[in-house]
Coordinates of C-alpha atoms in Angstrom, one line a residue:
X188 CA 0.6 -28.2 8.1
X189 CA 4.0 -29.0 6.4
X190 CA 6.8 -26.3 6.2
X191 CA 7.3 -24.3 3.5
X192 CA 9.6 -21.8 1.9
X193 CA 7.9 -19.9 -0.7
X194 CA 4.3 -19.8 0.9
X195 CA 2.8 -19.7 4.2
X196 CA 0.1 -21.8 5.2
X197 CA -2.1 -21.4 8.6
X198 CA -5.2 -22.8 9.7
X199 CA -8.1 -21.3 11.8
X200 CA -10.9 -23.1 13.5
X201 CA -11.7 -24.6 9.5
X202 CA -10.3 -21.6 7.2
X203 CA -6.5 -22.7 6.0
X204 CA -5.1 -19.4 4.7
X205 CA -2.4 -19.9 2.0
X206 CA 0.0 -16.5 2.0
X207 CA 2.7 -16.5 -1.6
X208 CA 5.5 -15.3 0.5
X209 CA 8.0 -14.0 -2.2
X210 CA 7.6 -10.5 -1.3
X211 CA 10.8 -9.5 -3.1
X212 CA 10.0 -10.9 -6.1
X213 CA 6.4 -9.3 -6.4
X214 CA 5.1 -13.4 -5.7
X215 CA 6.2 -14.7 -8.8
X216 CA 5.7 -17.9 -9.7
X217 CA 8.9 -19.9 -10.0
X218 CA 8.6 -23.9 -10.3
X219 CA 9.6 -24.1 -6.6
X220 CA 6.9 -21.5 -5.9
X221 CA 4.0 -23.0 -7.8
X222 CA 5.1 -26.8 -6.3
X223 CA 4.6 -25.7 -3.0
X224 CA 1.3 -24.0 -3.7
X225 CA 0.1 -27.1 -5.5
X226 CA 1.3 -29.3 -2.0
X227 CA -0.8 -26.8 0.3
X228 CA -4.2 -27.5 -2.3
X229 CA -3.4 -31.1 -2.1
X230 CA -2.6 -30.8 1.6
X231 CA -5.1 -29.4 3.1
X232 CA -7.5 -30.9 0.4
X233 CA -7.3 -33.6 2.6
X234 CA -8.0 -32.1 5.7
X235 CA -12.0 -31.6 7.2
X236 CA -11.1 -27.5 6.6
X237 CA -14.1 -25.8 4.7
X238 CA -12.4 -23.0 2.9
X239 CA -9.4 -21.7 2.1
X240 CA -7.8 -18.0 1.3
X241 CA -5.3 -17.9 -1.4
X242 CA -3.0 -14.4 -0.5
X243 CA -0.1 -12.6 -1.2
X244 CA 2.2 -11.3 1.1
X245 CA 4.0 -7.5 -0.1
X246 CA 2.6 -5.0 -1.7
X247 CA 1.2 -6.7 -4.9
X248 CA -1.2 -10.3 -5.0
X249 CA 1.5 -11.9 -7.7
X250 CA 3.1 -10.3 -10.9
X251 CA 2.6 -14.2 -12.6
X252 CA 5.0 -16.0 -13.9
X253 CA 8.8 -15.8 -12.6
X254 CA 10.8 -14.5 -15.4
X255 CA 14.1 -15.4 -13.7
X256 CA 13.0 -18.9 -13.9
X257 CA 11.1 -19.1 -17.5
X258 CA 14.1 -17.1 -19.6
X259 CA 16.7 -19.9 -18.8
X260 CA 14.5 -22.9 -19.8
X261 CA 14.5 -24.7 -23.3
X262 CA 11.4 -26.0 -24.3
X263 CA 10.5 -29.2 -22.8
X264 CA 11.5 -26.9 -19.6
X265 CA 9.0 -24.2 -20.4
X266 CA 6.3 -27.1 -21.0
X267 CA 6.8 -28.3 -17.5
X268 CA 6.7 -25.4 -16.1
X269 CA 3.4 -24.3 -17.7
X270 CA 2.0 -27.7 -17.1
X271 CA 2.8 -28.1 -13.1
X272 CA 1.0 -24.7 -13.1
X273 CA -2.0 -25.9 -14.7
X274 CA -2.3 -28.8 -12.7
X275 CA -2.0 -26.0 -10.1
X276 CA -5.3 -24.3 -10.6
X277 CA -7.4 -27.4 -11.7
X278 CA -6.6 -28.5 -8.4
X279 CA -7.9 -25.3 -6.8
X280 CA -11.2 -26.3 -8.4
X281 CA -11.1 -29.3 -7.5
X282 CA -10.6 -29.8 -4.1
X283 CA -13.6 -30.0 -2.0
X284 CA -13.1 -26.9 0.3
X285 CA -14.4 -22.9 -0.9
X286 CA -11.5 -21.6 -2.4
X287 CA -11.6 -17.2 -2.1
X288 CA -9.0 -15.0 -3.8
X289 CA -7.9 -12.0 -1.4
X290 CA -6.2 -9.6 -3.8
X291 CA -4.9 -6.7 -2.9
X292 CA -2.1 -4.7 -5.2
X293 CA -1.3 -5.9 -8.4
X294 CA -2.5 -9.4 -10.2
X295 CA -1.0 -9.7 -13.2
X296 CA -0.8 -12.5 -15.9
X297 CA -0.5 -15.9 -14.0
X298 CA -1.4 -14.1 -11.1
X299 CA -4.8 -12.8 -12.9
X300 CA -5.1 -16.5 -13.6
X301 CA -5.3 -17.7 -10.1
X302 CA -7.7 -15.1 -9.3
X303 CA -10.2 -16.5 -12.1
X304 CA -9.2 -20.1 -10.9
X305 CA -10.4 -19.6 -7.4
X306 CA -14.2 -19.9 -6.5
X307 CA -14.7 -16.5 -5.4
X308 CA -12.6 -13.4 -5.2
X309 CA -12.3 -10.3 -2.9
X310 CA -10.3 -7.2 -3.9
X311 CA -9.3 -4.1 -2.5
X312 CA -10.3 -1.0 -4.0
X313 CA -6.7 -0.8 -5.0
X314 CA -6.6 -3.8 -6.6
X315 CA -5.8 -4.2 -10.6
X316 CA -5.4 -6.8 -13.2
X317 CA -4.0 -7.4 -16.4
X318 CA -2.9 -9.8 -18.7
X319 CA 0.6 -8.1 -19.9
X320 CA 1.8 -10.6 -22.4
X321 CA -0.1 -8.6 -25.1
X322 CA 2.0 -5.8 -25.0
X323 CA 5.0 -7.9 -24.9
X324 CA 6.6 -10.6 -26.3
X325 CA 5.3 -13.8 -24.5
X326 CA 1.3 -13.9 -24.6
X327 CA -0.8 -14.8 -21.9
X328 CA -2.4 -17.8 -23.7
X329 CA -2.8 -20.1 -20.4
X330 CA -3.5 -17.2 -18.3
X331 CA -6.2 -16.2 -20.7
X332 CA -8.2 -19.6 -20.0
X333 CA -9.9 -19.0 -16.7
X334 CA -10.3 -15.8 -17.4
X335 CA -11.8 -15.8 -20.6
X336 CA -14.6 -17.9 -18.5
X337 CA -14.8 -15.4 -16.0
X338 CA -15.5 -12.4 -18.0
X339 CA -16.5 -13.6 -21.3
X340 CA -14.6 -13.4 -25.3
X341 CA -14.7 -9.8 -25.6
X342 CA -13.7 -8.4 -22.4
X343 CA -11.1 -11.0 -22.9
X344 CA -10.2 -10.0 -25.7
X345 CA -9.5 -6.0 -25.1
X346 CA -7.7 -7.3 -21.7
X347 CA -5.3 -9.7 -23.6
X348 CA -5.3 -8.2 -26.6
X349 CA -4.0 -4.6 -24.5
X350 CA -2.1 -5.9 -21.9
X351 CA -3.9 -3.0 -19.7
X352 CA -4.4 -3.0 -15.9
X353 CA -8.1 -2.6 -15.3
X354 CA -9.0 -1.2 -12.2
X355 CA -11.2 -2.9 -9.1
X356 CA -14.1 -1.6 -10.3
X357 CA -14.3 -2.7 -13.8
X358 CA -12.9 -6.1 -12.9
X359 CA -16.4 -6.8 -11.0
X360 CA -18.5 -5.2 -13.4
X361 CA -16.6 -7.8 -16.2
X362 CA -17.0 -10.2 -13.7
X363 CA -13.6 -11.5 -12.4
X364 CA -14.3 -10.7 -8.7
X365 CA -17.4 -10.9 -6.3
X366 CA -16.8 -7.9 -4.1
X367 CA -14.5 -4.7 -3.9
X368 CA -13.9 -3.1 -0.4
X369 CA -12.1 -0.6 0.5
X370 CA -8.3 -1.5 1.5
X371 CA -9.2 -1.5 5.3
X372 CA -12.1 -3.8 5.2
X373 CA -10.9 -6.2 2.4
X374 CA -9.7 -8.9 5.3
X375 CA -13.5 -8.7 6.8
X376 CA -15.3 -8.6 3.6
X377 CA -12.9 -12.2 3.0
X378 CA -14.2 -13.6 6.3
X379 CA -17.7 -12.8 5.6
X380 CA -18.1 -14.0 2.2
X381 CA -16.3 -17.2 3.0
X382 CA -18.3 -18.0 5.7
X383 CA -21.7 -17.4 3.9
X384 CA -20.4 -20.1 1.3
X385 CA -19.1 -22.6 3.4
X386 CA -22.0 -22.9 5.9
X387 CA -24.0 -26.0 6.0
X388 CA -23.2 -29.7 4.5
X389 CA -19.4 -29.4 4.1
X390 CA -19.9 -33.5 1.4
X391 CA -22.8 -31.4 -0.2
X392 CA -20.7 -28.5 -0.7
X393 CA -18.0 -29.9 -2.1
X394 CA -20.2 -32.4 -4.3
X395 CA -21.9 -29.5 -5.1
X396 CA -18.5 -27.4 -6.1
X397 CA -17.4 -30.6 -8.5
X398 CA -20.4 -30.8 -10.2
X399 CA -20.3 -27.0 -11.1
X400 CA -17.2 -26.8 -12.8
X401 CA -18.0 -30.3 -14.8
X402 CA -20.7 -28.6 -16.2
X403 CA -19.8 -25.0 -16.7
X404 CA -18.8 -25.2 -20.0
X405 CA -21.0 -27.7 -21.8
X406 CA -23.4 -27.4 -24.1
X407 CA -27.4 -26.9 -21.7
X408 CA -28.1 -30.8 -22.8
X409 CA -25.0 -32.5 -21.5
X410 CA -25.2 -30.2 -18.2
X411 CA -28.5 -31.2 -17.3
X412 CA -27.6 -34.7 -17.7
X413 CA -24.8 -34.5 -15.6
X414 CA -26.7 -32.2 -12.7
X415 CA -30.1 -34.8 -13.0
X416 CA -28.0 -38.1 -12.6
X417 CA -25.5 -36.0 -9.7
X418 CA -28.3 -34.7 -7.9
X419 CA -30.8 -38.1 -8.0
X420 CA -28.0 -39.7 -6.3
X421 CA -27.4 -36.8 -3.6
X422 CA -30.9 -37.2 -2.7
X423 CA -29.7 -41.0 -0.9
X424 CA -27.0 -39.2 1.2
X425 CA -26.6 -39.1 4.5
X426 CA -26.5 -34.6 4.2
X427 CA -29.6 -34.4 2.0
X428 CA -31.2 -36.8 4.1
X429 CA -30.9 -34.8 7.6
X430 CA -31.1 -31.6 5.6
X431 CA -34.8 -32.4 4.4
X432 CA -35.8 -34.1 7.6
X433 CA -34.5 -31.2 9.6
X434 CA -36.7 -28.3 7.5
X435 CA -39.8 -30.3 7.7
X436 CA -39.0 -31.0 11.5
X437 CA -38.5 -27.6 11.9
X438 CA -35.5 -27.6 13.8
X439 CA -31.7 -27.0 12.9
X440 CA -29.8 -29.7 11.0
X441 CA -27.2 -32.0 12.7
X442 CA -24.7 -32.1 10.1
X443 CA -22.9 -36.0 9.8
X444 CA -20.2 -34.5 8.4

């Protein structure tokens, strides 16, 4: 893995763990900051890994966007900005490894964003979110994307509408995260959920992963044409193939890849 100087990136057996390591600045996301994070997706999207931890080093997950950065730029600056970071968490969908939020502390804004933009999420009972802009002067209105198709429009709604920090708790029951653990055990409860999601076929996982997001958001019609014609053709691989002949041999599959 390349060297860095915002993040740190470390692999284990097939689990890369990406670390935002701008503790001083609460890991907020400067251009630099969100360029490296986008090389480590691309990186290690390359790689035979299977998942991949997004963290943040410090006492907060990321406050969202870098202030320091953002107040200095004219528009076309701003745009760029905003754009390398979307590019940013399309790319955590896309990439063919399970991508699992560990937040601990604070997630706030862009932050909250890469929460809702990973596959899965973990928090600590600690843990909060919020969408500050609307209770200041810049609105969270990229921020609000993923989010809004985590938790739904009104949920949405009171969270950018209030700028609020809603607590661990509520952001499971609206959906933005798959577990809360208590501090101690939030590194375990990680490990564990990862490792349910990323065993068998890693190509049938990640086919599997693409195919999700493309249809997530259409209407039922166009979904099940995409899933039917995706599916059919997963049928002929090499994964399906040894994972059918393997249940009705009745022994345990011999992955190909």
């Amino acid at each position: 893995m390349a060297e860095y100087e915002h993040i740190l990136v470390k692999r284990d057996d097939a689990t890369v763990t990406i670390t935002m390591n701008r503790a001083a600045r609460r890991n907020s996301l400067s251009e630099a900051h969100l360029a490296e994070l986008l090389a480590a997706f691309e990186e290690t999207a390359a790689t035979d890994a299977t998942g991949v931890v997004l963290a943040g080093a410090g006492p907060v997950f990321s406050a969202g966007h870098d202030f320091g950065d953002v107040a200095s730029r004219d528009l076309a600056g701003v745009r760029r900005l905003l754009t390398l970071c979307t590019r940013l968490m399309r790319t955590m969908e896309s990439v063919p490894q399970v991508v699992i939020a560990r937040v601990h502390g604070l997630a706030t804004a862009a932050g909250c964003q890469l929460v809702a933009s990973c596959d899965l999420a973990v928090a600590a009972a600690s843990a909060g979110f919020a969408l500050p802009g609307g209770k200041g002067g810049w609105f969270c209105h990229t921020p609000a994307v993923p989010v809004a198709r985590a938790i739904g429009r009104k949920r949405l709604m009171e969270l950018a509408l209030t700028g609020d920090v809603i607590d661990a708790a509520t952001a499971l029951e609206w959906g933005l995260v798959n577990r809360v653990v208590p501090d101690e055990d939030l590194d375990a409860a990680v490990a564990d959920l990862l490792a349910r999601a990323t065993r068998g076929s890693r190509a049938s996982k990640a086919l599997g992963k693409q195919t999700l997001y493309a249809q997530l958001d259409r209407p039922e019609a166009d979904a099940y044409a995409i899933a039917v014609e995706v599916m059919a053709g997963a049928s002929q691989t090499p994964a399906a193939r040894e994972g059918m002949a393997s249940f009705l041999e009745k022994r345990k599959p011999e992955w190909p890849e």
